[in-house]
PDB file of C-alpha atoms in Angstrom:
ATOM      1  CA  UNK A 117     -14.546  -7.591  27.804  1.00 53.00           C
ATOM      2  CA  UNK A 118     -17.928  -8.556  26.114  1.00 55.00           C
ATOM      3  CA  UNK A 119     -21.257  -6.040  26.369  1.00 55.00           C
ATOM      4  CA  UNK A 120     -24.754  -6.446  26.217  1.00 56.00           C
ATOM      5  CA  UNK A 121     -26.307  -6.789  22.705  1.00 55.00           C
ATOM      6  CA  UNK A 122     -28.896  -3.784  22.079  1.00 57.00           C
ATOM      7  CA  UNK A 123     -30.564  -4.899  19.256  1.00 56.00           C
ATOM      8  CA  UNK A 124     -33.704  -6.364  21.394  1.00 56.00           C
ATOM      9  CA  UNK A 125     -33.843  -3.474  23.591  1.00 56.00           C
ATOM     10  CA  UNK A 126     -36.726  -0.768  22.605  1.00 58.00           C
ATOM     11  CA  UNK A 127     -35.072   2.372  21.053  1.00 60.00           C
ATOM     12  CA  UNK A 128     -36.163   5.878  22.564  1.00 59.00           C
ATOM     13  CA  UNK A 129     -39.891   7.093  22.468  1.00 58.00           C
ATOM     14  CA  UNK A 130     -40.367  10.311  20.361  1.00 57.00           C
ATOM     15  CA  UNK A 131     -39.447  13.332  22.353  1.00 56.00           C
ATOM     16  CA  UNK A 132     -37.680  11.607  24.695  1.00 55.00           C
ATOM     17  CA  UNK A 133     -33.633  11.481  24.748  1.00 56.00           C
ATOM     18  CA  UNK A 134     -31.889   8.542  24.921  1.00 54.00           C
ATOM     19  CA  UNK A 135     -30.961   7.297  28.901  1.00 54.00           C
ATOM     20  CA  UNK A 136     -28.548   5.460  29.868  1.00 54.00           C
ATOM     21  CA  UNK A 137     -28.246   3.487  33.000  1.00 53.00           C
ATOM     22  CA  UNK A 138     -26.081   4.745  35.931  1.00 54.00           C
ATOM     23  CA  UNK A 139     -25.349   1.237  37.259  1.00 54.00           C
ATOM     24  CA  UNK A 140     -24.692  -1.798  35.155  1.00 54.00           C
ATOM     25  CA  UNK A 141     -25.617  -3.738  37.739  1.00 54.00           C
ATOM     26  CA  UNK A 142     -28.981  -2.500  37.754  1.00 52.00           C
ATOM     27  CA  UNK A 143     -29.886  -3.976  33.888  1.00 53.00           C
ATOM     28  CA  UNK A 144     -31.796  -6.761  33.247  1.00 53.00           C
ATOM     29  CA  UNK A 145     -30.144 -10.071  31.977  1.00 53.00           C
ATOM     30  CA  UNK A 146     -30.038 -10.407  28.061  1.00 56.00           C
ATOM     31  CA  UNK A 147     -32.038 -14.335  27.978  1.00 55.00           C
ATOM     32  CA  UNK A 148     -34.319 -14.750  30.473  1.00 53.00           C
ATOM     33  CA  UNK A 149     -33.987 -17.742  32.883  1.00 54.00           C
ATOM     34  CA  UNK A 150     -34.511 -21.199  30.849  1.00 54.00           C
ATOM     35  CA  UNK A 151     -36.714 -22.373  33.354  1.00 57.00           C
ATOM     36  CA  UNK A 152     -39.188 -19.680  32.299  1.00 54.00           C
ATOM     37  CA  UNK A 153     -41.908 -20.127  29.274  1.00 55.00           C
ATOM     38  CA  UNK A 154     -41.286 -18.180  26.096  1.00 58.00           C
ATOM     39  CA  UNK A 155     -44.126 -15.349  26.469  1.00 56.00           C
ATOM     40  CA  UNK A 156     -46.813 -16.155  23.973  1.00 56.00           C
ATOM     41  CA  UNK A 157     -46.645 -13.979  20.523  1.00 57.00           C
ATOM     42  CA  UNK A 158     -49.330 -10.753  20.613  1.00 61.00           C
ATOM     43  CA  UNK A 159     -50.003 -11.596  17.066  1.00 66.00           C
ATOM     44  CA  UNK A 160     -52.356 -14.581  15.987  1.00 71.00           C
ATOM     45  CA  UNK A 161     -49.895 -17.072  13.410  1.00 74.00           C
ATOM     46  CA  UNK A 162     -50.863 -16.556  10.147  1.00 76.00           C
ATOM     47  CA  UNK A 163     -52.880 -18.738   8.192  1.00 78.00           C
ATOM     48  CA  UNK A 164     -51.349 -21.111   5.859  1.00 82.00           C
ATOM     49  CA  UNK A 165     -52.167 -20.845   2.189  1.00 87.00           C
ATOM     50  CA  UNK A 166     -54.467 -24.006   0.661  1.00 87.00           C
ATOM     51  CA  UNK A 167     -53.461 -27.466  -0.346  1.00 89.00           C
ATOM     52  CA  UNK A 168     -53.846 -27.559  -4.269  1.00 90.00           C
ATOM     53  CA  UNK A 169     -53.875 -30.621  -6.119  1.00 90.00           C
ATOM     54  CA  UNK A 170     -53.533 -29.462  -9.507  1.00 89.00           C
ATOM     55  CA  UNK A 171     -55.441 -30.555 -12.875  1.00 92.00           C
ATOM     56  CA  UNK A 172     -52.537 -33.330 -14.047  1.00 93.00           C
ATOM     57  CA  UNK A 173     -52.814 -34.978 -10.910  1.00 91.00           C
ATOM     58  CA  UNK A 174     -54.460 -38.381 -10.154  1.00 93.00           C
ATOM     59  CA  UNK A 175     -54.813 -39.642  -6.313  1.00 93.00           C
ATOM     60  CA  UNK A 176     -55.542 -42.904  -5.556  1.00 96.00           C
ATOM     61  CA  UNK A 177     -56.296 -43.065  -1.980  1.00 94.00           C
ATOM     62  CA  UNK A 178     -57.249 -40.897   1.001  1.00 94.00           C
ATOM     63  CA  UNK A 179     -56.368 -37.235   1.683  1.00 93.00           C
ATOM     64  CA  UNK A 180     -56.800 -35.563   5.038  1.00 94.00           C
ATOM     65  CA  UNK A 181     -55.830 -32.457   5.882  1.00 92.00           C
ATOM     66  CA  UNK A 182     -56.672 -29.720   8.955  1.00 91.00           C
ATOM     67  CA  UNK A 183     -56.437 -27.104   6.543  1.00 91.00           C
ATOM     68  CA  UNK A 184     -57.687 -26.087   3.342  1.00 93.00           C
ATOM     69  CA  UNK A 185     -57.605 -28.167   0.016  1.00 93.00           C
ATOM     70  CA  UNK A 186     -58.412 -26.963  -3.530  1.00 95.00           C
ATOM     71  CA  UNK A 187     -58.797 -30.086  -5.908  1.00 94.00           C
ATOM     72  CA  UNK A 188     -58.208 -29.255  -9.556  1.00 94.00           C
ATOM     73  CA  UNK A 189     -57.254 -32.817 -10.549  1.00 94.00           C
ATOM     74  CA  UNK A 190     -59.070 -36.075  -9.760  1.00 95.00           C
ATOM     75  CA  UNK A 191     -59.143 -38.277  -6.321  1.00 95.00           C
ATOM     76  CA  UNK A 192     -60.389 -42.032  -5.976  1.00 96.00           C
ATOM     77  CA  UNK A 193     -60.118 -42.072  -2.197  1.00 96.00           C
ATOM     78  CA  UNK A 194     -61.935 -40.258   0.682  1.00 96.00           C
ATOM     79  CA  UNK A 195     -60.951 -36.137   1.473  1.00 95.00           C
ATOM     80  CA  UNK A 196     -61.380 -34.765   4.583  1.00 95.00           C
ATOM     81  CA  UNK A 197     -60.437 -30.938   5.141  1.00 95.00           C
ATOM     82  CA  UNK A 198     -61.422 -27.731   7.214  1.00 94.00           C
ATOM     83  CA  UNK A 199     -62.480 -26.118   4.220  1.00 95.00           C
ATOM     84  CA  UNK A 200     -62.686 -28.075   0.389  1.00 95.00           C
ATOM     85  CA  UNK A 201     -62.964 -26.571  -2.834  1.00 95.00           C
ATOM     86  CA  UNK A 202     -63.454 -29.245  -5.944  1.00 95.00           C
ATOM     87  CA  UNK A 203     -62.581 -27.549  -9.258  1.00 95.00           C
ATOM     88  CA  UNK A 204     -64.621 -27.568 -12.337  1.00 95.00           C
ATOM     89  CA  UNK A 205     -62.832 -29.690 -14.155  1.00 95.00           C
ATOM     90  CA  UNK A 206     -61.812 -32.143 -10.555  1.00 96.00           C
ATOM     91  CA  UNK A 207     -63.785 -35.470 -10.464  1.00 95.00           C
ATOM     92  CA  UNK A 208     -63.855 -37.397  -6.378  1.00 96.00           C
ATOM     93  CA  UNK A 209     -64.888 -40.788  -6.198  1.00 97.00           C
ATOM     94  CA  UNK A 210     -65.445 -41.102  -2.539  1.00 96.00           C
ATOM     95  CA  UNK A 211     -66.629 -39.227   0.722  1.00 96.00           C
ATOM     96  CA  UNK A 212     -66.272 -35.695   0.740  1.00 95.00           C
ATOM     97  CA  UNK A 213     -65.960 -34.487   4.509  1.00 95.00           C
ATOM     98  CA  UNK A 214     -65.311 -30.532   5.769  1.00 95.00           C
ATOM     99  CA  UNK A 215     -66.997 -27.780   7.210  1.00 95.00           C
ATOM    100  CA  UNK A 216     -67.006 -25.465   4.796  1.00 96.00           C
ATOM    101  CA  UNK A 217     -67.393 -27.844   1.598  1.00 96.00           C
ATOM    102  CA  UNK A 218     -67.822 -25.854  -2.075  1.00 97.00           C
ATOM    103  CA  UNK A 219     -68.512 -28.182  -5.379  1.00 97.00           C
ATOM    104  CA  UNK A 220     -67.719 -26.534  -8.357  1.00 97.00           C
ATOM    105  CA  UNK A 221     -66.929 -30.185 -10.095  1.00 96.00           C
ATOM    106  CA  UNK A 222     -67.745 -33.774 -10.040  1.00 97.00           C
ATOM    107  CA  UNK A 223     -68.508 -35.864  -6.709  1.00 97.00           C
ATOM    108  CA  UNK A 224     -69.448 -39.530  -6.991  1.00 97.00           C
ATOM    109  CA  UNK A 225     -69.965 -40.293  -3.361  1.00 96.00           C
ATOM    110  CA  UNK A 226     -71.311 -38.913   0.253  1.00 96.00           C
ATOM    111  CA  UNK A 227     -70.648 -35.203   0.632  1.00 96.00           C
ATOM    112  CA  UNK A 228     -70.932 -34.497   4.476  1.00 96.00           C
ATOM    113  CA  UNK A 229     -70.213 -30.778   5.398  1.00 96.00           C
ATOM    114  CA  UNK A 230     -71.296 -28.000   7.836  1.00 96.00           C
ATOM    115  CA  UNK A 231     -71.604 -25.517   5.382  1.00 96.00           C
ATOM    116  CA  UNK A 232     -72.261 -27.000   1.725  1.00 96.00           C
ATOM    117  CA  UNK A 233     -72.579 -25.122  -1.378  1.00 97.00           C
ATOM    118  CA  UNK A 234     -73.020 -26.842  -5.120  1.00 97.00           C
ATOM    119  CA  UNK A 235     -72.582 -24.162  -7.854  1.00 96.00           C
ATOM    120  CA  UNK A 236     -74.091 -24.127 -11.148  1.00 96.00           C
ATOM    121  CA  UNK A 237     -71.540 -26.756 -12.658  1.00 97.00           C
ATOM    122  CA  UNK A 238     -71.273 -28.911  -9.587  1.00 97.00           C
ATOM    123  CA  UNK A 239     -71.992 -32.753 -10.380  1.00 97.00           C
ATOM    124  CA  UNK A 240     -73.232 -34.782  -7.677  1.00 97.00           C
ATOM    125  CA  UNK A 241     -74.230 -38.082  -7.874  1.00 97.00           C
ATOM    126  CA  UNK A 242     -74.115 -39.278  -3.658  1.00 96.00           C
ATOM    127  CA  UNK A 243     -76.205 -38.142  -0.499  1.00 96.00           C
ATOM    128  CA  UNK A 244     -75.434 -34.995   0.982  1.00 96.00           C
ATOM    129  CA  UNK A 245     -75.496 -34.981   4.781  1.00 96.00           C
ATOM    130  CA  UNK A 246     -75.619 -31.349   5.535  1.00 96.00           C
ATOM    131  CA  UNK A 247     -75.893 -28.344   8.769  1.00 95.00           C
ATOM    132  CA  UNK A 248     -76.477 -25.625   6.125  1.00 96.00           C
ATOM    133  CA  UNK A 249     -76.883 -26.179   1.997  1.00 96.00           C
ATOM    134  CA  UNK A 250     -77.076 -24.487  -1.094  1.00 96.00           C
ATOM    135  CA  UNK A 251     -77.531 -25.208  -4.785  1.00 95.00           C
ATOM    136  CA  UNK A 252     -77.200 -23.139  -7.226  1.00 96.00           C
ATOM    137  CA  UNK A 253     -79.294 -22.989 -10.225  1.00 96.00           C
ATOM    138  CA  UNK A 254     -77.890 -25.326 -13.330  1.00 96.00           C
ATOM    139  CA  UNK A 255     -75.963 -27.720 -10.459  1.00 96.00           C
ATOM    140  CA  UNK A 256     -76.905 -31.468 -11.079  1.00 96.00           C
ATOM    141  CA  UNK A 257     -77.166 -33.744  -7.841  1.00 95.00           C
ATOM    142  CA  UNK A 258     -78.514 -36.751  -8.368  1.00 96.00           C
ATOM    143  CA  UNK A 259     -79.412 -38.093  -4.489  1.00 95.00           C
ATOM    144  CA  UNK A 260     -81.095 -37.458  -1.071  1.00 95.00           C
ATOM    145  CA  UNK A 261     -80.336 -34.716   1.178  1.00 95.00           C
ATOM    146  CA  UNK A 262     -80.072 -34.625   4.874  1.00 95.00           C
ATOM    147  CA  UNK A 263     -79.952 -31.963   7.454  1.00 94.00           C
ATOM    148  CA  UNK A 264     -78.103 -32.847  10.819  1.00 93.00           C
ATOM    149  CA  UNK A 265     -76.983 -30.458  13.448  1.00 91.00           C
ATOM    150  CA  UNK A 266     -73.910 -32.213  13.603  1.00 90.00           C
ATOM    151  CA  UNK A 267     -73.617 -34.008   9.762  1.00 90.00           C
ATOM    152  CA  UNK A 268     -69.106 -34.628  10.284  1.00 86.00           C
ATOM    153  CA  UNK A 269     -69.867 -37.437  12.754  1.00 83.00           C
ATOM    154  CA  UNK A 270     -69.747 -40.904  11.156  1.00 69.00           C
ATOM    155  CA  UNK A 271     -71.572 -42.593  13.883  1.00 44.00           C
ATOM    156  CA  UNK A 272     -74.678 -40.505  13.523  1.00 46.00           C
ATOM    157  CA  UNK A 273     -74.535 -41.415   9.790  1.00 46.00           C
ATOM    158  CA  UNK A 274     -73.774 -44.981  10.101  1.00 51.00           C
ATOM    159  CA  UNK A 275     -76.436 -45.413  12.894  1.00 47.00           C
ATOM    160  CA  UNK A 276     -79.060 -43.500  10.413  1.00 53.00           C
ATOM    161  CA  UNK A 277     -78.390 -45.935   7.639  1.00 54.00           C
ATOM    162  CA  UNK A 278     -78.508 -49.337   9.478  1.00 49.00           C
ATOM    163  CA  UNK A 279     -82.207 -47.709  11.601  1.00 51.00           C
ATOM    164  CA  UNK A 280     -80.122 -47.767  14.849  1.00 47.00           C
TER     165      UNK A 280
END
């Protein structure tokens, strides 16, 4: 009365003729058992694209994200992303936390970041708390700079400030 789907089953290989099987009891079940785990995917998910807040935008709080954020627009609040771009034009008034941190605009706060770069018309007026920095000829930082092996803890950084 009903057959077996073949849309899931592999077709034939080149050169090879199409066989079919001599008993139907020998073929597999179409779903495996439901007890069983679903067999991981061979291919890696793909990333997903960045967060961007966009230049008519205005945030007044926190944002935290796992992934990537682009900030075109301006944020009076504390970001914390994987990996943060601030726009030219983008103005943050707060602390700026990712690994892979890239200031194109204007930061009024701490800027703590694995990797931090400040391009030529990056504004900067905050401590950086940095693994790896660099600033571009032209950028303006007005501040102190500190290397740390680890610089996205906030206990190391609170502990350096009060001399714990």
């Amino acid at each position: 009365m009903f057959s077996k789907s073949r849309i899931n089953e592999p077709g034939p290989k080149a050169g090879e003729t199409e066989k079919k099987p001599a008993a139907p009891a020998a073929e597999k079940p179409a779903m495996p058992a439901p007890s069983a785990p679903p067999a991981p995917s061979s291919t890696p998910k793909a990333k997903p694209p960045a967060s961007t807040l966009s230049s008519d935008i205005v945030i007044k709080g926190d944002v935290k994200s796992t992934g990537d954020i682009i900030v075109e627009g301006t944020v009076e609040g504390d970001i914390r992303a994987h990996q943060l771009t601030v726009g030219e034009g983008a103005t943050v008034k707060g602390e700026v936390v990712g690994d892979d941190v890239v200031i194109n605009g204007r930061i009024i706060g701490r800027l703590r970041g694995l990797k931090v770069r400040l391009t030529s018309t990056a504004r900067v007026e905050g401590d950086i708390i940095h693994k790896t920095i660099a600033i571009e000829s032209g950028a303006h930082f007005e501040g102190s700079v500190q290397r740390q092996d680890d610089p996205l803890t906030k206990a190391k950084a609170a502990a350096a400030k009060t001399g714990e």
